[in-house]
Amino acid sequence: MSEVSKWPAINPFHWGYNGTVSHVVGENGSMKLGLKDNDDQVEFDEFVNKYVPILKNGAHFNLSPYLFTGILQTLYLNAADFSKKFPVFYGREIVKFSDNGVCTADWVMNSWKKEYKFDQITRKFDTKKFGNDEKATHPEGWPRLQPRTRYLRDDELKDLGEVDLPLVVILHGLAGGSHEPIIRSLAEGLSRDGRFEVVILNTRGCARSKITTKILFTAYHTIDLREFLQREKQRHPNRKLYAVGCSFGATMLGNYLGEEGDKSPLSAAVTLCNPWDLLLSAVRMNEDWWSKTLFSKNIAQFLTRTVQVNMGELGVPNGSRPDHPPTVKNPSYYMFTPDNLVKAKRFKSSLEFDEVFTAPALGFPNAMEYYNAASSINRVDTIRVPTLVINSRDDPVVGPDQPYSIVEKNPRILYCRTDLGGHLAYLDNDNNSWATKAIAEFLTKFDELVV
């Protein structure tokens, strides 16, 4: 019997478009939240029930009747043309870290809609002026950016955070970045009313970023978020910080929250479609026919392209040997060879990629042991930040059987389980995401009402 047969598979005939939210609450109840306007305290789940009706226990939501399974929801999100929706302008910053690595931070620049004469109806703007500014700010040797994105000038970088707004940091999924429709939907929803400053932290090598060290990101990779939040707290000590993680970004966020415990400067966090148990999700993606056939190969090929375009930094000649064997504390990335890259182009699953590249780089004998060790479920008990969790039971990437019994032991976590939505989708008739709207409403109310 294969491992995956021990767990229920995604049923492609489980269908519907009228979804329901169910709360999974800690066995000791929810943590108490203090409210600004009075001395009262309210439990986390009751706060959501009272002030965030879109997410209250038993709330209903409507999705597109044409996308009536999680598989269809997820396929459509990744295949349809969303270029005219969520027209966010981004100003890019190259962020340097203590290990000499870099990532890119894409700041939502709503003021640029006026500067570049953006028309909300036609979705047109002054592309000539934007193009000239993009060309003038683009660093030599860096890849061309996605639409409506350019690098920030020095004076623009200094102006970030001039208004003392709370900041929301968004972490994207494994095969994505700030350009993803679901990330743009979330960024637009959070920044629309001017309550939050919003930034997307693009993982090293993603969203047309460069890798500058011999380190490729993994589920263990929490240094960028940690140092970025520390920097922002030092720059603006009095403003609140929030974080939202999507898919693999949610795994990184969950691991960060568990590692930091009480030291995290975040006031609250949200995870969307987190594969809490990476081992369980990896087995499904490798053995479940629907997940393997429709999604797994695309993820593997994205990871392979990330390695390919960064071989100048990651790669070593065939036959090279490390001076010391790789370990978790002292990784040596000597598996990024031309031969392995050729092999990787034939991969059909992310498990194959992690078997050849990720696990050896971290000192693990195989991908399964890496997944088992790197799962954010291992660190859930030490999360001390109020954390809202949203997962769908018809998610073809994560699967229907996430370990609620472990999550519910921590009263700081409120698990909102939905029966429909797919992976990072939740698309309605207008191709808007119910999930990103729900996250924006939760963070707005939390920031408005909670001490």
Coordinates of C-alpha atoms in Angstrom, one line a residue, residues 22-402:
S22 CA -15.7 26.5 10.0
H23 CA -13.5 27.5 13.0
V24 CA -11.1 25.0 14.5
V25 CA -10.4 26.5 18.0
G26 CA -7.7 25.5 20.5
E27 CA -8.5 22.9 23.1
N28 CA -8.1 25.6 25.7
G29 CA -10.1 28.2 23.8
S30 CA -8.7 31.2 22.0
M31 CA -6.3 33.8 23.4
K32 CA -7.8 37.0 24.7
L33 CA -7.3 40.2 22.7
G34 CA -7.4 43.6 24.3
L35 CA -9.5 46.3 22.7
K36 CA -8.5 49.9 22.3
D37 CA -11.7 51.7 23.2
N38 CA -12.3 49.9 26.5
D39 CA -10.8 47.6 29.1
D40 CA -12.7 44.6 27.8
Q41 CA -11.0 41.6 26.3
V42 CA -12.4 39.3 23.8
E43 CA -11.3 35.8 22.7
F44 CA -9.7 35.5 19.3
D45 CA -12.5 33.5 17.7
E46 CA -15.2 35.7 19.2
F47 CA -13.4 38.8 17.9
V48 CA -13.6 37.3 14.4
N49 CA -17.3 36.3 14.8
K50 CA -18.2 39.8 16.0
Y51 CA -16.1 42.1 13.9
V52 CA -15.1 40.1 10.8
P53 CA -18.4 38.6 9.6
I54 CA -16.9 37.4 6.3
L55 CA -14.9 34.9 8.4
K56 CA -17.2 34.1 11.3
N57 CA -17.9 30.5 12.1
G58 CA -20.6 29.2 9.7
A59 CA -20.2 32.1 7.3
H60 CA -21.1 31.4 3.7
F61 CA -19.4 32.7 0.5
N62 CA -20.2 32.4 -3.2
L63 CA -17.6 31.3 -5.8
S64 CA -17.9 31.0 -9.6
P65 CA -20.3 28.2 -10.6
Y66 CA -18.1 27.6 -13.6
L67 CA -15.2 26.8 -11.3
F68 CA -17.0 24.3 -9.2
T69 CA -14.1 22.2 -7.9
G70 CA -10.8 23.1 -6.2
I71 CA -9.0 21.7 -9.2
L72 CA -10.8 24.0 -11.6
Q73 CA -10.4 26.9 -9.3
T74 CA -6.6 26.3 -9.1
L75 CA -6.2 25.6 -12.8
Y76 CA -8.1 28.8 -13.8
L77 CA -6.1 31.0 -11.5
N78 CA -2.9 29.8 -13.1
A79 CA -4.1 29.8 -16.7
A80 CA -6.5 32.7 -17.2
D81 CA -5.5 36.2 -18.3
F82 CA -5.5 38.5 -15.2
S83 CA -3.3 41.2 -16.7
K84 CA -6.1 43.8 -16.6
K85 CA -7.1 43.0 -13.0
F86 CA -5.5 44.2 -9.9
P87 CA -3.3 46.9 -11.6
V88 CA -0.9 47.5 -8.7
F89 CA 2.2 49.7 -9.2
Y90 CA 5.4 48.5 -7.5
G91 CA 8.6 50.2 -6.6
R92 CA 11.4 47.7 -6.2
E93 CA 14.1 47.8 -3.6
I94 CA 17.1 45.5 -3.5
V95 CA 17.5 44.4 0.2
K96 CA 20.8 43.2 1.5
F97 CA 21.2 40.7 4.3
S98 CA 23.9 39.8 6.9
D99 CA 24.9 36.7 4.9
N100 CA 25.7 38.9 1.8
G101 CA 22.6 37.6 0.1
V102 CA 19.9 39.8 -1.4
C103 CA 16.2 39.7 -2.2
T104 CA 13.9 42.2 -3.6
A105 CA 11.1 44.1 -1.9
D106 CA 8.3 45.4 -4.1
W107 CA 6.5 48.3 -2.4
V108 CA 2.9 49.2 -3.4
M109 CA 3.1 52.7 -4.8
N110 CA -0.5 54.0 -5.1
S111 CA 0.8 57.5 -5.6
W112 CA 2.2 56.4 -9.0
K113 CA -1.4 56.0 -10.3
K114 CA -1.6 59.8 -10.3
E115 CA 2.0 60.3 -11.4
Y116 CA 1.6 58.1 -14.4
K117 CA -2.0 59.2 -15.1
F118 CA -3.6 55.8 -14.7
D119 CA -7.2 55.5 -15.9
Q120 CA -9.2 53.1 -13.7
I121 CA -11.7 52.4 -16.5
T122 CA -9.4 51.8 -19.5
R123 CA -6.5 50.5 -17.4
K124 CA -4.2 52.6 -19.5
F125 CA -1.4 54.9 -18.2
D126 CA 1.5 57.0 -19.4
T127 CA 3.7 54.1 -20.5
K128 CA 6.3 56.4 -22.1
K129 CA 7.0 58.3 -18.9
F130 CA 7.0 55.1 -16.9
G131 CA 9.3 53.4 -19.4
N132 CA 11.8 56.3 -19.2
D133 CA 11.8 56.2 -15.4
E134 CA 12.2 52.4 -15.5
K135 CA 15.2 52.7 -17.8
A136 CA 16.8 55.4 -15.7
T137 CA 16.5 53.4 -12.5
H138 CA 17.2 49.8 -13.7
P139 CA 20.5 48.3 -12.3
E140 CA 22.9 47.0 -14.9
G141 CA 22.8 43.3 -15.4
W142 CA 19.5 42.7 -13.7
P143 CA 16.5 41.1 -15.5
R144 CA 13.7 43.1 -17.0
L145 CA 10.8 43.6 -14.6
Q146 CA 7.1 42.7 -14.7
P147 CA 4.6 45.3 -15.9
R148 CA 4.0 48.4 -13.7
T149 CA 7.2 47.6 -11.7
R150 CA 10.4 49.7 -11.6
Y151 CA 13.3 50.2 -9.2
L152 CA 13.0 53.0 -6.7
R153 CA 15.3 56.0 -6.8
D154 CA 17.3 56.9 -3.7
D155 CA 15.0 59.8 -2.8
E156 CA 12.0 57.5 -3.2
L157 CA 13.6 54.9 -0.9
K158 CA 14.1 57.6 1.8
D159 CA 10.4 58.5 1.6
L160 CA 9.2 55.0 2.3
G161 CA 7.4 55.0 5.6
E162 CA 7.2 58.8 5.9
V163 CA 3.6 58.4 6.9
D164 CA 3.5 56.3 10.0
L165 CA 1.1 53.7 8.6
P166 CA 1.2 50.1 9.8
L167 CA 3.1 47.9 7.4
V168 CA 1.9 44.6 5.9
V169 CA 4.6 42.2 4.6
I170 CA 3.4 39.6 2.0
L171 CA 5.3 36.4 1.3
H172 CA 4.4 34.7 -2.0
G173 CA 4.2 31.0 -3.0
L174 CA 6.9 28.6 -4.3
A175 CA 6.5 29.4 -8.0
G176 CA 5.6 33.1 -7.7
G177 CA 6.3 36.6 -6.7
S178 CA 4.7 40.1 -6.5
H179 CA 3.4 39.7 -10.1
E180 CA 1.1 36.8 -9.3
P181 CA -2.7 37.6 -9.6
I182 CA -3.4 36.5 -6.1
I183 CA -0.6 38.6 -4.6
R184 CA -1.7 41.6 -6.6
S185 CA -5.3 41.1 -5.5
L186 CA -4.1 41.0 -1.8
A187 CA -1.8 44.0 -2.2
E188 CA -4.5 46.0 -3.9
G189 CA -7.1 45.1 -1.3
L190 CA -4.8 46.0 1.7
S191 CA -3.6 49.3 0.2
R192 CA -6.8 50.5 -1.3
D193 CA -8.1 52.6 1.6
G194 CA -4.8 54.0 2.6
R195 CA -4.8 52.2 6.0
F196 CA -1.7 50.1 5.4
E197 CA 1.6 50.4 3.7
V198 CA 2.2 47.1 1.8
V199 CA 5.3 45.4 0.6
I200 CA 5.9 42.0 -1.1
L201 CA 9.2 40.3 -0.1
N202 CA 10.3 38.4 -3.1
T203 CA 12.2 35.3 -2.2
R204 CA 15.8 35.1 -3.5
G205 CA 15.8 34.3 -7.2
C206 CA 12.1 34.8 -7.6
A207 CA 10.1 37.6 -9.5
R208 CA 13.2 38.3 -11.7
S209 CA 15.5 38.8 -8.8
K210 CA 19.1 37.6 -8.7
I211 CA 20.8 35.1 -6.4
T212 CA 24.1 36.5 -5.1
T213 CA 25.2 33.7 -2.8
K214 CA 25.4 29.9 -3.3
I215 CA 22.2 29.6 -1.3
L216 CA 18.8 28.7 -2.8
F217 CA 15.7 29.3 -0.6
T218 CA 14.2 26.5 1.3
A219 CA 11.4 26.1 3.8
Y220 CA 14.0 26.7 6.5
H221 CA 14.8 30.1 4.9
T222 CA 13.6 32.6 7.5
I223 CA 16.5 35.0 7.6
D224 CA 15.1 37.4 5.0
L225 CA 11.8 37.9 6.8
R226 CA 13.5 38.1 10.2
E227 CA 16.1 40.8 9.2
F228 CA 13.6 42.7 7.1
L229 CA 11.1 43.0 10.0
Q230 CA 13.9 44.0 12.4
R231 CA 15.1 46.7 9.9
E232 CA 11.6 48.1 9.6
K233 CA 11.0 48.1 13.3
Q234 CA 14.2 50.0 13.9
R235 CA 13.3 52.5 11.2
H236 CA 9.8 53.1 12.6
P237 CA 9.6 51.8 16.2
N238 CA 6.1 52.9 16.8
R239 CA 4.3 51.5 13.8
K240 CA 2.6 48.1 13.8
L241 CA 3.9 45.3 11.6
Y242 CA 1.8 42.5 10.1
A243 CA 2.6 39.6 7.8
V244 CA 0.7 37.4 5.3
G245 CA 2.1 34.2 3.9
C246 CA 0.7 32.4 0.9
S247 CA 1.3 28.7 0.2
F248 CA 5.1 28.1 0.5
G249 CA 5.4 31.6 1.8
A250 CA 3.0 30.6 4.6
T251 CA 5.3 27.7 5.5
M252 CA 8.2 30.2 5.8
L253 CA 6.1 32.5 7.9
G254 CA 4.9 29.6 10.1
N255 CA 8.5 28.5 10.7
Y256 CA 9.6 32.1 11.4
L257 CA 6.8 32.6 13.9
G258 CA 7.7 29.4 15.7
E259 CA 11.4 30.2 15.8
E260 CA 10.9 33.8 17.1
G261 CA 8.2 33.1 19.6
D262 CA 7.8 36.2 21.8
K263 CA 10.7 38.0 20.0
S264 CA 8.7 38.7 16.8
P265 CA 7.7 42.3 16.3
L266 CA 4.6 41.3 14.4
S267 CA 1.2 42.3 15.9
A268 CA -0.7 39.6 13.9
A269 CA -0.1 37.2 11.1
V270 CA -2.2 35.4 8.4
T271 CA -1.4 32.2 6.5
L272 CA -3.3 31.2 3.4
C273 CA -3.2 27.6 2.0
N274 CA -0.2 26.6 4.1
P275 CA 1.0 23.0 3.6
W276 CA 1.6 22.7 7.3
D277 CA 2.8 19.1 6.9
L278 CA 5.2 19.2 3.9
L279 CA 5.7 15.5 4.0
L280 CA 2.0 14.8 3.7
S281 CA 1.6 17.4 0.9
A282 CA 4.7 16.1 -1.0
V283 CA 3.5 12.5 -1.0
R284 CA 0.1 13.7 -2.4
M285 CA 1.7 15.8 -5.1
N286 CA 3.9 12.9 -6.1
E287 CA 1.3 10.1 -6.0
D288 CA -2.2 11.6 -6.3
W289 CA -3.0 11.5 -10.0
W290 CA -4.8 14.8 -10.2
S291 CA -2.2 16.7 -8.2
K292 CA 0.7 15.1 -9.9
T293 CA -0.6 15.5 -13.5
L294 CA -2.0 19.0 -13.3
F295 CA 0.4 20.8 -10.9
S296 CA 3.5 19.1 -9.8
K297 CA 5.5 19.2 -13.0
N298 CA 4.9 23.0 -13.4
I299 CA 6.3 23.7 -9.9
A300 CA 9.4 21.5 -10.6
Q301 CA 10.1 23.3 -13.9
F302 CA 9.8 26.7 -12.3
L303 CA 12.4 25.7 -9.7
T304 CA 14.6 24.3 -12.4
R305 CA 14.4 27.6 -14.3
T306 CA 15.3 29.5 -11.1
V307 CA 18.5 27.4 -10.9
Q308 CA 19.2 27.7 -14.6
V309 CA 19.1 31.6 -14.7
N310 CA 21.2 31.7 -11.6
M311 CA 23.8 29.1 -12.5
G312 CA 26.4 31.8 -12.8
E313 CA 26.3 32.1 -9.0
L314 CA 24.9 28.7 -7.9
G315 CA 26.7 26.5 -10.4
V316 CA 30.0 24.7 -10.1
P317 CA 31.8 22.6 -12.8
N318 CA 31.1 18.9 -13.1
G319 CA 33.4 16.9 -10.9
S320 CA 34.0 19.6 -8.3
R321 CA 34.0 18.5 -4.7
P322 CA 33.2 20.4 -1.5
D323 CA 36.0 21.0 1.0
H324 CA 33.6 19.5 3.6
P325 CA 30.4 17.6 3.5
P326 CA 27.1 19.6 3.6
T327 CA 25.3 19.9 6.9
V328 CA 22.3 21.8 8.1
K329 CA 24.5 24.3 9.9
N330 CA 27.2 24.5 7.2
P331 CA 25.6 23.8 3.8
S332 CA 27.7 23.5 0.7
Y333 CA 25.8 23.9 -2.5
Y334 CA 27.9 21.7 -4.8
M335 CA 25.0 19.9 -6.4
F336 CA 24.3 22.7 -8.8
T337 CA 26.3 21.2 -11.7
P338 CA 25.6 21.2 -15.4
D339 CA 24.8 17.5 -15.3
N340 CA 22.2 17.9 -12.6
L341 CA 20.7 20.9 -14.5
V342 CA 20.2 18.7 -17.6
K343 CA 18.6 16.0 -15.4
A344 CA 16.4 18.6 -13.7
K345 CA 14.8 19.6 -17.0
R346 CA 13.2 16.2 -17.1
F347 CA 11.8 16.4 -13.6
K348 CA 8.0 15.9 -13.2
S349 CA 7.7 16.8 -9.6
S350 CA 9.1 19.1 -6.9
L351 CA 10.0 16.0 -4.9
E352 CA 12.5 15.1 -7.6
F353 CA 14.0 18.6 -7.5
D354 CA 14.3 18.5 -3.7
E355 CA 15.8 15.0 -3.9
V356 CA 18.7 16.2 -6.1
F357 CA 19.1 19.8 -4.9
T358 CA 17.4 21.0 -1.7
A359 CA 17.8 18.0 0.6
P360 CA 21.6 17.4 -0.1
A361 CA 22.3 21.1 0.2
L362 CA 20.8 21.0 3.7
G363 CA 22.6 17.7 4.7
F364 CA 19.5 15.5 4.5
P365 CA 19.8 12.1 2.9
N366 CA 16.6 12.5 0.9
A367 CA 13.7 14.9 0.3
M368 CA 11.3 13.1 2.6
E369 CA 13.5 13.7 5.6
Y370 CA 13.8 17.4 4.6
Y371 CA 10.0 17.7 4.4
N372 CA 9.6 16.0 7.7
A373 CA 12.1 18.4 9.4
A374 CA 11.1 21.6 7.7
S375 CA 7.3 21.4 8.1
S376 CA 5.9 24.4 10.0
I377 CA 3.7 22.1 12.0
N378 CA 6.8 21.3 14.0
R379 CA 7.0 24.8 15.3
V380 CA 3.4 25.6 15.8
D381 CA 3.4 25.2 19.6
T382 CA 5.9 28.1 20.0
I383 CA 3.9 30.6 17.9
R384 CA 3.1 33.6 20.2
V385 CA 1.6 36.0 17.6
P386 CA -2.2 36.0 17.0
T387 CA -2.3 34.0 13.7
L388 CA -5.3 33.5 11.4
V389 CA -5.1 30.4 9.3
I390 CA -7.2 29.8 6.1
N391 CA -7.1 26.4 4.4
S392 CA -9.5 24.8 2.0
R393 CA -10.4 21.1 2.1
D394 CA -10.5 20.9 -1.7
D395 CA -7.0 22.3 -2.2
P396 CA -5.3 20.0 -4.8
V397 CA -1.8 21.1 -3.7
V398 CA -2.1 21.0 0.0
G399 CA -4.8 18.3 0.3
P400 CA -7.9 18.0 2.5
D401 CA -6.3 16.4 5.5
Q402 CA -4.1 19.0 7.3

